């Protein structure tokens, strides 16, 4: 599978999506809070996203998927 990282980081509300190129399906979606959390944890940097090296980009995609999966397992607060 081939993925596209669609990152809008210079907006007032930054976002990032991982899109499967063949189908156009959004596989992962992160908002401003998610991106900040990943940066604070040291899991994401702008240098990683600007890389042209396939192994580095593959690692970024892996970390994004892991973050999204972990986020989906968090308990939700119910009021």
PDB file of N, CA and C in Angstrom:
ATOM      1  N   UNK A   1       0.828  -1.177   0.000  1.00  0.00           N
ATOM      2  CA  UNK A   1       0.000   0.000   0.000  1.00  0.00           C
ATOM      3  C   UNK A   1       0.873   1.240   0.000  1.00  0.00           C
ATOM      4  N   UNK A   2       0.390   2.251  -0.656  1.00  0.00           N
ATOM      5  CA  UNK A   2       1.083   3.527  -0.696  1.00  0.00           C
ATOM      6  C   UNK A   2       0.207   4.565  -0.014  1.00  0.00           C
ATOM      7  N   UNK A   3       0.831   5.385   0.817  1.00  0.00           N
ATOM      8  CA  UNK A   3       0.094   6.384   1.576  1.00  0.00           C
ATOM      9  C   UNK A   3       0.584   7.779   1.244  1.00  0.00           C
ATOM     10  N   UNK A   4      -0.298   8.735   1.396  1.00  0.00           N
ATOM     11  CA  UNK A   4      -0.005  10.149   1.217  1.00  0.00           C
ATOM     12  C   UNK A   4      -0.230  10.840   2.554  1.00  0.00           C
ATOM     13  N   UNK A   5       0.729  11.638   2.988  1.00  0.00           N
ATOM     14  CA  UNK A   5       0.559  12.435   4.194  1.00  0.00           C
ATOM     15  C   UNK A   5       0.093  13.810   3.743  1.00  0.00           C
ATOM     16  N   UNK A   6      -1.134  14.136   4.107  1.00  0.00           N
ATOM     17  CA  UNK A   6      -1.744  15.419   3.763  1.00  0.00           C
ATOM     18  C   UNK A   6      -1.723  16.282   5.016  1.00  0.00           C
ATOM     19  N   UNK A   7      -0.688  17.115   5.141  1.00  0.00           N
ATOM     20  CA  UNK A   7      -0.493  17.890   6.362  1.00  0.00           C
ATOM     21  C   UNK A   7      -0.714  19.374   6.100  1.00  0.00           C
ATOM     22  N   UNK A   8      -1.532  19.969   6.946  1.00  0.00           N
ATOM     23  CA  UNK A   8      -1.793  21.406   6.916  1.00  0.00           C
ATOM     24  C   UNK A   8      -1.358  21.955   8.276  1.00  0.00           C
ATOM     25  N   UNK A   9      -0.076  22.237   8.401  1.00  0.00           N
ATOM     26  CA  UNK A   9       0.479  22.579   9.703  1.00  0.00           C
ATOM     27  C   UNK A   9       0.591  24.071   9.953  1.00  0.00           C
ATOM     28  N   UNK A  10       0.480  24.874   8.927  1.00  0.00           N
ATOM     29  CA  UNK A  10       0.637  26.317   9.099  1.00  0.00           C
ATOM     30  C   UNK A  10      -0.692  27.043   9.237  1.00  0.00           C
ATOM     31  N   UNK A  11      -1.772  26.326   9.329  1.00  0.00           N
ATOM     32  CA  UNK A  11      -3.098  26.911   9.548  1.00  0.00           C
ATOM     33  C   UNK A  11      -3.256  27.309  11.010  1.00  0.00           C
ATOM     34  N   UNK A  12      -4.308  28.076  11.273  1.00  0.00           N
ATOM     35  CA  UNK A  12      -4.611  28.400  12.672  1.00  0.00           C
ATOM     36  C   UNK A  12      -5.083  27.158  13.424  1.00  0.00           C
ATOM     37  N   UNK A  13      -5.657  26.200  12.698  1.00  0.00           N
ATOM     38  CA  UNK A  13      -6.047  24.917  13.286  1.00  0.00           C
ATOM     39  C   UNK A  13      -5.387  23.800  12.461  1.00  0.00           C
ATOM     40  N   UNK A  14      -4.115  23.489  12.755  1.00  0.00           N
ATOM     41  CA  UNK A  14      -3.391  22.491  11.965  1.00  0.00           C
ATOM     42  C   UNK A  14      -4.061  21.124  11.988  1.00  0.00           C
ATOM     43  N   UNK A  15      -3.865  20.395  10.900  1.00  0.00           N
ATOM     44  CA  UNK A  15      -4.404  19.043  10.814  1.00  0.00           C
ATOM     45  C   UNK A  15      -3.499  18.195   9.928  1.00  0.00           C
ATOM     46  N   UNK A  16      -3.665  16.902  10.042  1.00  0.00           N
ATOM     47  CA  UNK A  16      -2.878  15.962   9.256  1.00  0.00           C
ATOM     48  C   UNK A  16      -3.753  14.752   8.980  1.00  0.00           C
ATOM     49  N   UNK A  17      -3.686  14.266   7.745  1.00  0.00           N
ATOM     50  CA  UNK A  17      -4.412  13.052   7.371  1.00  0.00           C
ATOM     51  C   UNK A  17      -3.445  12.111   6.667  1.00  0.00           C
ATOM     52  N   UNK A  18      -3.672  10.839   6.837  1.00  0.00           N
ATOM     53  CA  UNK A  18      -2.956   9.814   6.085  1.00  0.00           C
ATOM     54  C   UNK A  18      -3.980   9.197   5.143  1.00  0.00           C
ATOM     55  N   UNK A  19      -3.680   9.265   3.850  1.00  0.00           N
ATOM     56  CA  UNK A  19      -4.614   8.810   2.824  1.00  0.00           C
ATOM     57  C   UNK A  19      -4.001   7.649   2.063  1.00  0.00           C
ATOM     58  N   UNK A  20      -4.788   6.586   1.881  1.00  0.00           N
ATOM     59  CA  UNK A  20      -4.346   5.457   1.066  1.00  0.00           C
ATOM     60  C   UNK A  20      -4.518   5.882  -0.386  1.00  0.00           C
ATOM     61  N   UNK A  21      -3.405   5.903  -1.126  1.00  0.00           N
ATOM     62  CA  UNK A  21      -3.396   6.497  -2.464  1.00  0.00           C
ATOM     63  C   UNK A  21      -4.311   5.798  -3.466  1.00  0.00           C
ATOM     64  N   UNK A  22      -4.373   4.509  -3.429  1.00  0.00           N
ATOM     65  CA  UNK A  22      -5.149   3.780  -4.434  1.00  0.00           C
ATOM     66  C   UNK A  22      -6.647   4.020  -4.308  1.00  0.00           C
ATOM     67  N   UNK A  23      -7.141   4.069  -3.068  1.00  0.00           N
ATOM     68  CA  UNK A  23      -8.579   4.201  -2.847  1.00  0.00           C
ATOM     69  C   UNK A  23      -9.012   5.617  -2.475  1.00  0.00           C
ATOM     70  N   UNK A  24      -8.078   6.426  -1.992  1.00  0.00           N
ATOM     71  CA  UNK A  24      -8.417   7.763  -1.515  1.00  0.00           C
ATOM     72  C   UNK A  24      -9.002   7.762  -0.118  1.00  0.00           C
ATOM     73  N   UNK A  25      -9.027   6.599   0.527  1.00  0.00           N
ATOM     74  CA  UNK A  25      -9.579   6.458   1.871  1.00  0.00           C
ATOM     75  C   UNK A  25      -8.671   7.132   2.895  1.00  0.00           C
ATOM     76  N   UNK A  26      -9.271   7.916   3.802  1.00  0.00           N
ATOM     77  CA  UNK A  26      -8.525   8.518   4.899  1.00  0.00           C
ATOM     78  C   UNK A  26      -8.334   7.445   5.959  1.00  0.00           C
ATOM     79  N   UNK A  27      -7.096   7.106   6.240  1.00  0.00           N
ATOM     80  CA  UNK A  27      -6.773   6.034   7.176  1.00  0.00           C
ATOM     81  C   UNK A  27      -6.499   6.558   8.585  1.00  0.00           C
ATOM     82  N   UNK A  28      -6.072   7.812   8.677  1.00  0.00           N
ATOM     83  CA  UNK A  28      -5.785   8.420   9.971  1.00  0.00           C
ATOM     84  C   UNK A  28      -6.008   9.916   9.842  1.00  0.00           C
ATOM     85  N   UNK A  29      -6.538  10.502  10.891  1.00  0.00           N
ATOM     86  CA  UNK A  29      -6.802  11.933  10.889  1.00  0.00           C
ATOM     87  C   UNK A  29      -6.441  12.492  12.257  1.00  0.00           C
ATOM     88  N   UNK A  30      -5.626  13.531  12.257  1.00  0.00           N
ATOM     89  CA  UNK A  30      -5.192  14.136  13.514  1.00  0.00           C
ATOM     90  C   UNK A  30      -5.499  15.620  13.489  1.00  0.00           C
ATOM     91  N   UNK A  31      -5.973  16.126  14.625  1.00  0.00           N
ATOM     92  CA  UNK A  31      -6.258  17.548  14.728  1.00  0.00           C
ATOM     93  C   UNK A  31      -5.142  18.235  15.515  1.00  0.00           C
ATOM     94  N   UNK A  32      -5.359  19.508  15.807  1.00  0.00           N
ATOM     95  CA  UNK A  32      -4.340  20.305  16.476  1.00  0.00           C
ATOM     96  C   UNK A  32      -3.902  19.693  17.809  1.00  0.00           C
ATOM     97  N   UNK A  33      -4.854  19.253  18.615  1.00  0.00           N
ATOM     98  CA  UNK A  33      -4.523  18.674  19.925  1.00  0.00           C
ATOM     99  C   UNK A  33      -3.715  17.392  19.772  1.00  0.00           C
ATOM    100  N   UNK A  34      -4.073  16.562  18.800  1.00  0.00           N
ATOM    101  CA  UNK A  34      -3.342  15.318  18.554  1.00  0.00           C
ATOM    102  C   UNK A  34      -1.904  15.604  18.119  1.00  0.00           C
ATOM    103  N   UNK A  35      -1.754  16.557  17.209  1.00  0.00           N
ATOM    104  CA  UNK A  35      -0.415  16.894  16.717  1.00  0.00           C
ATOM    105  C   UNK A  35       0.452  17.446  17.839  1.00  0.00           C
ATOM    106  N   UNK A  36      -0.131  18.291  18.684  1.00  0.00           N
ATOM    107  CA  UNK A  36       0.611  18.841  19.820  1.00  0.00           C
ATOM    108  C   UNK A  36       1.030  17.722  20.771  1.00  0.00           C
ATOM    109  N   UNK A  37       0.121  16.803  21.055  1.00  0.00           N
ATOM    110  CA  UNK A  37       0.445  15.681  21.936  1.00  0.00           C
ATOM    111  C   UNK A  37       1.591  14.840  21.366  1.00  0.00           C
ATOM    112  N   UNK A  38       1.535  14.560  20.073  1.00  0.00           N
ATOM    113  CA  UNK A  38       2.611  13.769  19.453  1.00  0.00           C
ATOM    114  C   UNK A  38       3.946  14.506  19.516  1.00  0.00           C
ATOM    115  N   UNK A  39       3.921  15.810  19.274  1.00  0.00           N
ATOM    116  CA  UNK A  39       5.157  16.594  19.348  1.00  0.00           C
ATOM    117  C   UNK A  39       5.716  16.591  20.761  1.00  0.00           C
ATOM    118  N   UNK A  40       4.843  16.776  21.747  1.00  0.00           N
ATOM    119  CA  UNK A  40       5.283  16.787  23.154  1.00  0.00           C
ATOM    120  C   UNK A  40       5.853  15.444  23.572  1.00  0.00           C
ATOM    121  N   UNK A  41       5.341  14.362  23.015  1.00  0.00           N
ATOM    122  CA  UNK A  41       5.838  13.023  23.328  1.00  0.00           C
ATOM    123  C   UNK A  41       7.104  12.686  22.543  1.00  0.00           C
ATOM    124  N   UNK A  42       7.493  13.551  21.621  1.00  0.00           N
ATOM    125  CA  UNK A  42       8.673  13.297  20.799  1.00  0.00           C
ATOM    126  C   UNK A  42       8.410  12.313  19.671  1.00  0.00           C
ATOM    127  N   UNK A  43       7.144  12.091  19.342  1.00  0.00           N
ATOM    128  CA  UNK A  43       6.770  11.121  18.310  1.00  0.00           C
ATOM    129  C   UNK A  43       6.652  11.732  16.922  1.00  0.00           C
ATOM    130  N   UNK A  44       6.678  13.054  16.820  1.00  0.00           N
ATOM    131  CA  UNK A  44       6.495  13.703  15.528  1.00  0.00           C
ATOM    132  C   UNK A  44       7.273  15.003  15.493  1.00  0.00           C
ATOM    133  N   UNK A  45       7.980  15.208  14.404  1.00  0.00           N
ATOM    134  CA  UNK A  45       8.683  16.478  14.207  1.00  0.00           C
ATOM    135  C   UNK A  45       8.517  16.919  12.764  1.00  0.00           C
ATOM    136  N   UNK A  46       8.660  18.199  12.532  1.00  0.00           N
ATOM    137  CA  UNK A  46       8.541  18.741  11.188  1.00  0.00           C
ATOM    138  C   UNK A  46       9.617  18.156  10.277  1.00  0.00           C
ATOM    139  N   UNK A  47      10.795  17.925  10.821  1.00  0.00           N
ATOM    140  CA  UNK A  47      11.883  17.334  10.026  1.00  0.00           C
ATOM    141  C   UNK A  47      11.487  15.951   9.491  1.00  0.00           C
ATOM    142  N   UNK A  48      10.773  15.183  10.303  1.00  0.00           N
ATOM    143  CA  UNK A  48      10.324  13.863   9.860  1.00  0.00           C
ATOM    144  C   UNK A  48       9.398  13.985   8.658  1.00  0.00           C
ATOM    145  N   UNK A  49       8.496  14.954   8.717  1.00  0.00           N
ATOM    146  CA  UNK A  49       7.519  15.130   7.635  1.00  0.00           C
ATOM    147  C   UNK A  49       8.145  15.680   6.359  1.00  0.00           C
ATOM    148  N   UNK A  50       9.258  16.387   6.485  1.00  0.00           N
ATOM    149  CA  UNK A  50       9.920  16.977   5.323  1.00  0.00           C
ATOM    150  C   UNK A  50      10.924  16.034   4.667  1.00  0.00           C
ATOM    151  N   UNK A  51      11.152  14.895   5.262  1.00  0.00           N
ATOM    152  CA  UNK A  51      12.128  13.940   4.747  1.00  0.00           C
ATOM    153  C   UNK A  51      11.693  13.355   3.402  1.00  0.00           C
ATOM    154  N   UNK A  52      12.670  13.041   2.566  1.00  0.00           N
ATOM    155  CA  UNK A  52      12.423  12.345   1.309  1.00  0.00           C
ATOM    156  C   UNK A  52      12.868  10.890   1.379  1.00  0.00           C
ATOM    157  N   UNK A  53      13.335  10.481   2.548  1.00  0.00           N
ATOM    158  CA  UNK A  53      13.849   9.130   2.711  1.00  0.00           C
ATOM    159  C   UNK A  53      12.693   8.174   3.017  1.00  0.00           C
ATOM    160  N   UNK A  54      12.500   7.166   2.164  1.00  0.00           N
ATOM    161  CA  UNK A  54      11.366   6.252   2.333  1.00  0.00           C
ATOM    162  C   UNK A  54      11.287   5.599   3.710  1.00  0.00           C
ATOM    163  N   UNK A  55      12.420   5.169   4.269  1.00  0.00           N
ATOM    164  CA  UNK A  55      12.375   4.496   5.564  1.00  0.00           C
ATOM    165  C   UNK A  55      11.934   5.444   6.678  1.00  0.00           C
ATOM    166  N   UNK A  56      12.301   6.721   6.583  1.00  0.00           N
ATOM    167  CA  UNK A  56      11.868   7.693   7.590  1.00  0.00           C
ATOM    168  C   UNK A  56      10.370   7.967   7.465  1.00  0.00           C
ATOM    169  N   UNK A  57       9.898   8.105   6.250  1.00  0.00           N
ATOM    170  CA  UNK A  57       8.475   8.350   6.038  1.00  0.00           C
ATOM    171  C   UNK A  57       7.637   7.150   6.449  1.00  0.00           C
ATOM    172  N   UNK A  58       8.151   5.957   6.199  1.00  0.00           N
ATOM    173  CA  UNK A  58       7.447   4.746   6.627  1.00  0.00           C
ATOM    174  C   UNK A  58       7.330   4.722   8.152  1.00  0.00           C
ATOM    175  N   UNK A  59       8.370   5.151   8.837  1.00  0.00           N
ATOM    176  CA  UNK A  59       8.353   5.203  10.294  1.00  0.00           C
ATOM    177  C   UNK A  59       7.353   6.256  10.787  1.00  0.00           C
ATOM    178  N   UNK A  60       7.260   7.384  10.110  1.00  0.00           N
ATOM    179  CA  UNK A  60       6.290   8.420  10.475  1.00  0.00           C
ATOM    180  C   UNK A  60       4.876   7.869  10.342  1.00  0.00           C
ATOM    181  N   UNK A  61       4.594   7.203   9.231  1.00  0.00           N
ATOM    182  CA  UNK A  61       3.272   6.608   9.012  1.00  0.00           C
ATOM    183  C   UNK A  61       2.964   5.597  10.120  1.00  0.00           C
ATOM    184  N   UNK A  62       3.930   4.776  10.471  1.00  0.00           N
ATOM    185  CA  UNK A  62       3.741   3.782  11.531  1.00  0.00           C
ATOM    186  C   UNK A  62       3.385   4.463  12.852  1.00  0.00           C
ATOM    187  N   UNK A  63       4.118   5.530  13.206  1.00  0.00           N
ATOM    188  CA  UNK A  63       3.849   6.247  14.458  1.00  0.00           C
ATOM    189  C   UNK A  63       2.481   6.916  14.443  1.00  0.00           C
ATOM    190  N   UNK A  64       2.083   7.456  13.293  1.00  0.00           N
ATOM    191  CA  UNK A  64       0.767   8.082  13.184  1.00  0.00           C
ATOM    192  C   UNK A  64      -0.338   7.048  13.382  1.00  0.00           C
ATOM    193  N   UNK A  65      -0.187   5.886  12.749  1.00  0.00           N
ATOM    194  CA  UNK A  65      -1.182   4.820  12.914  1.00  0.00           C
ATOM    195  C   UNK A  65      -1.236   4.333  14.364  1.00  0.00           C
ATOM    196  N   UNK A  66      -0.076   4.152  14.978  1.00  0.00           N
ATOM    197  CA  UNK A  66      -0.051   3.705  16.375  1.00  0.00           C
ATOM    198  C   UNK A  66      -0.706   4.717  17.299  1.00  0.00           C
ATOM    199  N   UNK A  67      -0.433   6.000  17.067  1.00  0.00           N
ATOM    200  CA  UNK A  67      -1.042   7.039  17.887  1.00  0.00           C
ATOM    201  C   UNK A  67      -2.568   6.999  17.755  1.00  0.00           C
ATOM    202  N   UNK A  68      -3.048   6.927  16.524  1.00  0.00           N
ATOM    203  CA  UNK A  68      -4.501   6.899  16.294  1.00  0.00           C
ATOM    204  C   UNK A  68      -5.141   5.669  16.921  1.00  0.00           C
ATOM    205  N   UNK A  69      -4.465   4.540  16.842  1.00  0.00           N
ATOM    206  CA  UNK A  69      -5.001   3.321  17.455  1.00  0.00           C
ATOM    207  C   UNK A  69      -5.041   3.468  18.978  1.00  0.00           C
ATOM    208  N   UNK A  70      -3.959   3.973  19.558  1.00  0.00           N
ATOM    209  CA  UNK A  70      -3.917   4.169  21.009  1.00  0.00           C
ATOM    210  C   UNK A  70      -4.988   5.163  21.445  1.00  0.00           C
ATOM    211  N   UNK A  71      -5.194   6.201  20.663  1.00  0.00           N
ATOM    212  CA  UNK A  71      -6.214   7.205  20.975  1.00  0.00           C
ATOM    213  C   UNK A  71      -7.607   6.560  20.980  1.00  0.00           C
ATOM    214  N   UNK A  72      -7.834   5.657  20.059  1.00  0.00           N
ATOM    215  CA  UNK A  72      -9.158   5.007  19.979  1.00  0.00           C
ATOM    216  C   UNK A  72      -9.412   4.083  21.164  1.00  0.00           C
ATOM    217  N   UNK A  73      -8.366   3.651  21.860  1.00  0.00           N
ATOM    218  CA  UNK A  73      -8.513   2.758  22.999  1.00  0.00           C
ATOM    219  C   UNK A  73      -8.678   3.500  24.329  1.00  0.00           C
ATOM    220  N   UNK A  74      -8.478   4.803  24.320  1.00  0.00           N
ATOM    221  CA  UNK A  74      -8.601   5.590  25.546  1.00  0.00           C
ATOM    222  C   UNK A  74     -10.060   5.599  25.990  1.00  0.00           C
ATOM    223  N   UNK A  75     -10.251   5.519  27.314  1.00  0.00           N
ATOM    224  CA  UNK A  75     -11.621   5.622  27.805  1.00  0.00           C
ATOM    225  C   UNK A  75     -12.153   7.040  27.586  1.00  0.00           C
ATOM    226  N   UNK A  76     -13.423   7.145  27.279  1.00  0.00           N
ATOM    227  CA  UNK A  76     -14.029   8.465  27.089  1.00  0.00           C
ATOM    228  C   UNK A  76     -14.673   8.894  28.405  1.00  0.00           C
ATOM    229  N   UNK A  77     -14.599  10.183  28.661  1.00  0.00           N
ATOM    230  CA  UNK A  77     -15.209  10.733  29.863  1.00  0.00           C
ATOM    231  C   UNK A  77     -16.696  10.924  29.622  1.00  0.00           C
ATOM    232  N   UNK A  78     -17.482  10.420  30.516  1.00  0.00           N
ATOM    233  CA  UNK A  78     -18.924  10.576  30.395  1.00  0.00           C
ATOM    234  C   UNK A  78     -19.419  11.420  31.559  1.00  0.00           C
ATOM    235  N   UNK A  79     -20.206  12.409  31.253  1.00  0.00           N
ATOM    236  CA  UNK A  79     -20.726  13.301  32.284  1.00  0.00           C
ATOM    237  C   UNK A  79     -22.175  13.024  32.534  1.00  0.00           C
TER     238      UNK A  79
END
